[in-house]
Amino acid sequence: DARVTQTPRHKVTEMGQEVTMRCQPILGHNTVFWYRQTMMQGLELLAYFRNRAPLDDSGMPKDRFSAEMPDATLATLKIQPSEPRDSAVYFCASGPEGGQPQHFGDGTRLSIL
Amino acid sequence: QKEVEQNSGPLSVPEGAIASLNCTYSDRVSQSFFWYRQYSGKSPELIMSIYSNGDKEDGRFTAQLNKASQYVSLLIRDSQPSDSATYLCAVNSISGGYNKLIFGAGTRLAVHP
């Protein structure tokens, strides 16, 4: 059963530390999405890649967040320096050409102390 | 601002009843509509997609779409306690020449025995 794989599943770290989250999209999917979910804001789109090229990262705080796809099997989302307000669940999703339907990974639950 | 609106709930229904979940959207050119189910602490799981006006049935689930009214709904027949979850409505939106999904805040469904 094809799945989006995210690591780590949980991360607790102190404010100011660098956080790197990884995502392996479903084989054959060429669109990758990063979302952040909080109780207050719901699901927010942070970044969108197609064929490894970033199409939209307008949802990301540019000063501290960065997203990359070094190859077709790996997408990364980095936060440096991290802040307590970054505490949330970060989901990666992948989709076929056209972007839909999207399938989600299990998420990374991030806590910044 | 292109939006997707859902009643946050909770929607409480007795076991065996029909649960009706509703969603309205603002972007008239949207063409693809999805329902995701999210259990507490888990990731969103795609359960239905619908692209044309009318009804689409899959097991106990029926999605209904009315593009003229900008309205999409999900009916769950013979509701079970295991259906208790948050249901997210997602609608495609074309922005900047590419496709992305706009998610509603979700409706929490509680099915009681």
Tab-separated table of C-alpha atoms in Angstrom:
chain	number	residue	atom	x	y	z
A	1	ASP	CA	0.000	0.000	0.000
A	2	ALA	CA	1.656	3.243	-1.178
A	3	ARG	CA	2.150	5.779	1.561
A	4	VAL	CA	3.732	9.145	2.186
A	5	THR	CA	6.459	8.672	4.799
A	6	GLN	CA	7.408	11.448	7.214
A	7	THR	CA	10.185	11.582	9.774
A	8	PRO	CA	10.475	12.201	12.625
A	9	ARG	CA	6.991	11.488	13.978
A	10	HIS	CA	7.633	13.593	17.057
A	11	LYS	CA	10.170	16.291	17.827
A	12	VAL	CA	10.680	18.248	21.022
A	13	THR	CA	13.407	20.846	21.077
A	14	GLU	CA	14.321	24.151	22.615
A	15	MET	CA	13.697	27.544	21.116
A	16	GLY	CA	16.454	28.642	18.759
A	17	GLN	CA	17.361	25.136	17.581
A	18	GLU	CA	17.231	24.046	13.962
A	19	VAL	CA	14.477	21.591	13.066
A	20	THR	CA	14.496	19.474	9.919
A	21	MET	CA	11.470	17.455	8.837
A	22	ARG	CA	11.621	14.939	5.992
A	23	CYS	CA	9.084	13.509	3.610
A	24	GLN	CA	9.201	10.683	1.084
A	25	PRO	CA	6.323	11.104	-1.392
A	26	ILE	CA	4.437	8.227	-2.952
A	27	LEU	CA	6.462	6.734	-5.801
A	28	GLY	CA	5.293	8.267	-9.068
A	29	HIS	CA	3.777	11.360	-7.492
A	30	ASN	CA	5.374	14.553	-8.776
A	31	THR	CA	3.597	17.098	-6.562
A	32	VAL	CA	4.493	17.593	-2.910
A	33	PHE	CA	2.805	19.814	-0.354
A	34	TRP	CA	3.772	20.923	3.150
A	35	TYR	CA	0.963	21.866	5.539
A	36	ARG	CA	0.872	23.039	9.131
A	37	GLN	CA	-2.100	22.226	11.342
A	38	THR	CA	-3.021	23.951	14.595
A	39	MET	CA	-6.272	24.097	16.530
A	40	MET	CA	-6.578	27.813	15.858
A	41	GLN	CA	-5.656	27.957	12.152
A	42	GLY	CA	-6.597	24.547	10.842
A	43	LEU	CA	-4.650	23.259	7.828
A	44	GLU	CA	-2.409	25.906	6.277
A	45	LEU	CA	-0.488	25.367	3.054
A	46	LEU	CA	3.167	26.250	3.541
A	47	ALA	CA	4.808	25.122	0.297
A	48	TYR	CA	4.038	23.334	-2.955
A	49	PHE	CA	6.460	21.565	-5.295
A	50	ARG	CA	5.925	20.142	-8.743
A	51	ASN	CA	8.657	18.078	-10.379
A	52	ARG	CA	10.922	19.188	-7.502
A	53	ALA	CA	10.511	22.874	-8.377
A	54	PRO	CA	8.916	25.183	-5.804
A	55	LEU	CA	5.686	26.683	-7.151
A	56	ASP	CA	4.379	28.425	-4.081
A	57	ASP	CA	5.899	29.058	-0.681
A	58	SER	CA	3.865	32.144	0.150
A	59	GLY	CA	2.481	30.461	3.256
A	60	MET	CA	5.905	30.132	4.858
A	61	PRO	CA	7.562	32.682	7.127
A	62	LYS	CA	10.529	33.339	4.833
A	63	ASP	CA	12.936	34.488	7.487
A	64	ARG	CA	13.014	31.173	9.307
A	65	PHE	CA	11.419	28.481	7.139
A	66	SER	CA	12.853	26.838	4.038
A	67	ALA	CA	11.645	23.959	1.895
A	68	GLU	CA	13.582	21.946	-0.652
A	69	MET	CA	13.394	18.796	-2.771
A	70	PRO	CA	16.961	17.559	-3.258
A	71	ASP	CA	15.603	14.630	-5.273
A	72	ALA	CA	12.284	13.110	-6.322
A	73	THR	CA	12.143	10.866	-3.256
A	74	LEU	CA	12.900	13.451	-0.576
A	75	ALA	CA	11.351	16.737	0.476
A	76	THR	CA	12.602	18.691	3.489
A	77	LEU	CA	11.173	21.480	5.606
A	78	LYS	CA	13.581	23.351	7.865
A	79	ILE	CA	12.979	25.868	10.613
A	80	GLN	CA	15.955	27.905	11.820
A	81	PRO	CA	15.767	29.329	14.408
A	82	SER	CA	12.675	27.651	15.844
A	83	GLU	CA	10.229	29.519	18.074
A	84	PRO	CA	7.482	28.307	20.448
A	85	ARG	CA	4.816	29.571	18.024
A	86	ASP	CA	6.072	27.009	15.483
A	87	SER	CA	4.662	24.228	17.662
A	88	ALA	CA	2.150	22.380	15.476
A	89	VAL	CA	1.665	19.226	13.433
A	90	TYR	CA	3.398	19.434	10.067
A	91	PHE	CA	1.993	17.282	7.294
A	92	CYS	CA	3.477	16.367	3.968
A	93	ALA	CA	1.139	15.304	1.162
A	94	SER	CA	1.841	14.128	-2.356
A	95	GLY	CA	-0.257	13.910	-5.485
A	96	PRO	CA	-0.097	12.984	-9.166
A	97	GLU	CA	0.335	15.462	-12.012
A	98	GLY	CA	-2.247	18.196	-11.407
A	99	GLY	CA	-1.793	17.874	-7.672
A	100	GLN	CA	-4.965	16.018	-6.837
A	101	PRO	CA	-6.064	13.954	-5.107
A	102	GLN	CA	-3.528	14.479	-2.333
A	103	HIS	CA	-2.510	11.792	0.119
A	104	PHE	CA	-1.128	12.741	3.497
A	105	GLY	CA	1.700	11.362	5.569
A	106	ASP	CA	1.314	10.686	9.288
A	107	GLY	CA	2.757	14.086	10.195
A	108	THR	CA	5.499	15.402	12.467
A	109	ARG	CA	4.275	16.635	15.832
A	110	LEU	CA	6.623	19.487	16.725
A	111	SER	CA	6.952	21.067	20.156
A	112	ILE	CA	9.267	24.031	20.670
A	113	LEU	CA	9.953	24.744	24.328
B	1	GLN	CA	-10.099	35.526	-0.321
B	2	LYS	CA	-11.219	32.161	-1.653
B	3	GLU	CA	-12.821	30.245	1.183
B	4	VAL	CA	-14.327	26.942	2.160
B	5	GLU	CA	-16.872	27.079	4.965
B	6	GLN	CA	-17.985	24.271	7.227
B	7	ASN	CA	-19.975	24.152	10.424
B	8	SER	CA	-17.492	23.247	13.141
B	9	GLY	CA	-19.982	21.112	15.066
B	10	PRO	CA	-19.957	18.908	16.950
B	11	LEU	CA	-22.639	17.150	14.954
B	12	SER	CA	-24.054	14.486	17.204
B	13	VAL	CA	-26.042	11.603	15.698
B	14	PRO	CA	-27.236	8.282	17.104
B	15	GLU	CA	-25.766	5.052	15.816
B	16	GLY	CA	-27.580	3.886	12.700
B	17	ALA	CA	-28.748	7.362	11.676
B	18	ILE	CA	-27.723	9.390	8.629
B	19	ALA	CA	-25.077	12.031	9.251
B	20	SER	CA	-25.185	15.005	6.898
B	21	LEU	CA	-22.103	17.200	6.582
B	22	ASN	CA	-22.185	20.389	4.568
B	23	CYS	CA	-19.673	22.653	2.897
B	24	THR	CA	-19.899	25.851	0.860
B	25	TYR	CA	-17.151	27.405	-1.224
B	26	SER	CA	-16.574	30.798	-2.753
B	27	ASP	CA	-14.512	30.124	-5.902
B	28	ARG	CA	-16.980	29.668	-8.775
B	29	VAL	CA	-14.390	28.078	-11.072
B	30	SER	CA	-13.531	25.221	-8.695
B	31	GLN	CA	-13.804	21.841	-10.417
B	32	SER	CA	-12.595	19.258	-7.891
B	33	PHE	CA	-14.013	18.538	-4.462
B	34	PHE	CA	-12.795	16.177	-1.776
B	35	TRP	CA	-13.795	14.911	1.633
B	36	TYR	CA	-11.116	13.878	4.103
B	37	ARG	CA	-11.678	12.131	7.425
B	38	GLN	CA	-9.310	12.913	10.285
B	39	TYR	CA	-9.336	10.933	13.506
B	40	SER	CA	-7.978	12.678	16.577
B	41	GLY	CA	-4.183	12.664	16.502
B	42	LYS	CA	-4.064	11.199	12.999
B	43	SER	CA	-3.570	12.533	9.488
B	44	PRO	CA	-6.331	13.425	7.007
B	45	GLU	CA	-7.478	10.430	4.982
B	46	LEU	CA	-9.147	10.855	1.600
B	47	ILE	CA	-12.581	9.210	1.588
B	48	MET	CA	-14.452	10.776	-1.338
B	49	SER	CA	-13.835	12.868	-4.416
B	50	ILE	CA	-16.459	14.393	-6.711
B	51	TYR	CA	-16.042	16.377	-9.899
B	52	SER	CA	-19.489	16.741	-11.485
B	53	ASN	CA	-22.914	17.826	-10.295
B	54	GLY	CA	-25.078	15.207	-8.647
B	55	ASP	CA	-24.466	12.323	-6.302
B	56	LYS	CA	-21.570	9.901	-6.002
B	57	GLU	CA	-21.944	6.856	-3.797
B	58	ASP	CA	-19.237	4.695	-2.252
B	59	GLY	CA	-20.437	2.204	0.315
B	60	ARG	CA	-22.098	4.071	3.172
B	61	PHE	CA	-20.823	7.414	1.882
B	62	THR	CA	-22.554	9.685	-0.640
B	63	ALA	CA	-21.054	12.938	-1.850
B	64	GLN	CA	-23.386	15.515	-3.370
B	65	LEU	CA	-22.283	18.463	-5.487
B	66	ASN	CA	-24.234	21.494	-6.664
B	67	LYS	CA	-21.922	23.891	-8.484
B	68	ALA	CA	-24.665	26.453	-9.116
B	69	SER	CA	-25.198	26.789	-5.371
B	70	GLN	CA	-21.474	26.285	-4.619
B	71	TYR	CA	-22.373	23.558	-2.202
B	72	VAL	CA	-20.968	20.114	-1.516
B	73	SER	CA	-22.144	17.654	1.098
B	74	LEU	CA	-21.294	14.249	2.520
B	75	LEU	CA	-23.913	11.819	3.747
B	76	ILE	CA	-22.960	8.893	5.940
B	77	ARG	CA	-25.637	6.223	6.142
B	78	ASP	CA	-25.949	3.786	9.040
B	79	SER	CA	-23.515	5.866	11.110
B	80	GLN	CA	-21.204	3.911	13.385
B	81	PRO	CA	-19.241	5.046	16.446
B	82	SER	CA	-16.112	4.426	14.345
B	83	ASP	CA	-17.251	7.248	12.046
B	84	SER	CA	-16.655	9.726	14.895
B	85	ALA	CA	-13.969	12.033	13.505
B	86	THR	CA	-13.452	15.455	11.971
B	87	TYR	CA	-14.467	15.683	8.317
B	88	LEU	CA	-12.569	18.165	6.167
B	89	CYS	CA	-13.983	19.547	2.939
B	90	ALA	CA	-11.356	20.505	0.346
B	91	VAL	CA	-11.883	22.428	-2.876
B	92	ASN	CA	-9.388	23.051	-5.647
B	93	SER	CA	-8.396	26.604	-6.445
B	94	ILE	CA	-6.313	27.833	-9.333
B	95	SER	CA	-3.963	30.578	-8.260
B	96	GLY	CA	-0.915	31.845	-10.077
B	97	GLY	CA	-1.485	29.279	-12.814
B	98	TYR	CA	-1.385	26.203	-10.636
B	99	ASN	CA	-3.779	24.073	-8.678
B	100	LYS	CA	-3.983	23.842	-4.917
B	101	LEU	CA	-6.513	22.675	-2.355
B	102	ILE	CA	-8.290	24.984	0.040
B	103	PHE	CA	-9.432	23.169	3.182
B	104	GLY	CA	-12.350	24.006	5.407
B	105	ALA	CA	-11.867	24.042	9.160
B	106	GLY	CA	-13.699	20.730	9.463
B	107	THR	CA	-16.872	19.434	11.070
B	108	ARG	CA	-16.532	17.232	14.117
B	109	LEU	CA	-18.918	14.270	14.001
B	110	ALA	CA	-19.831	12.306	17.122
B	111	VAL	CA	-21.811	9.082	16.674
B	112	HIS	CA	-23.194	7.840	19.978
B	113	PRO	CA	-24.381	4.270	20.669
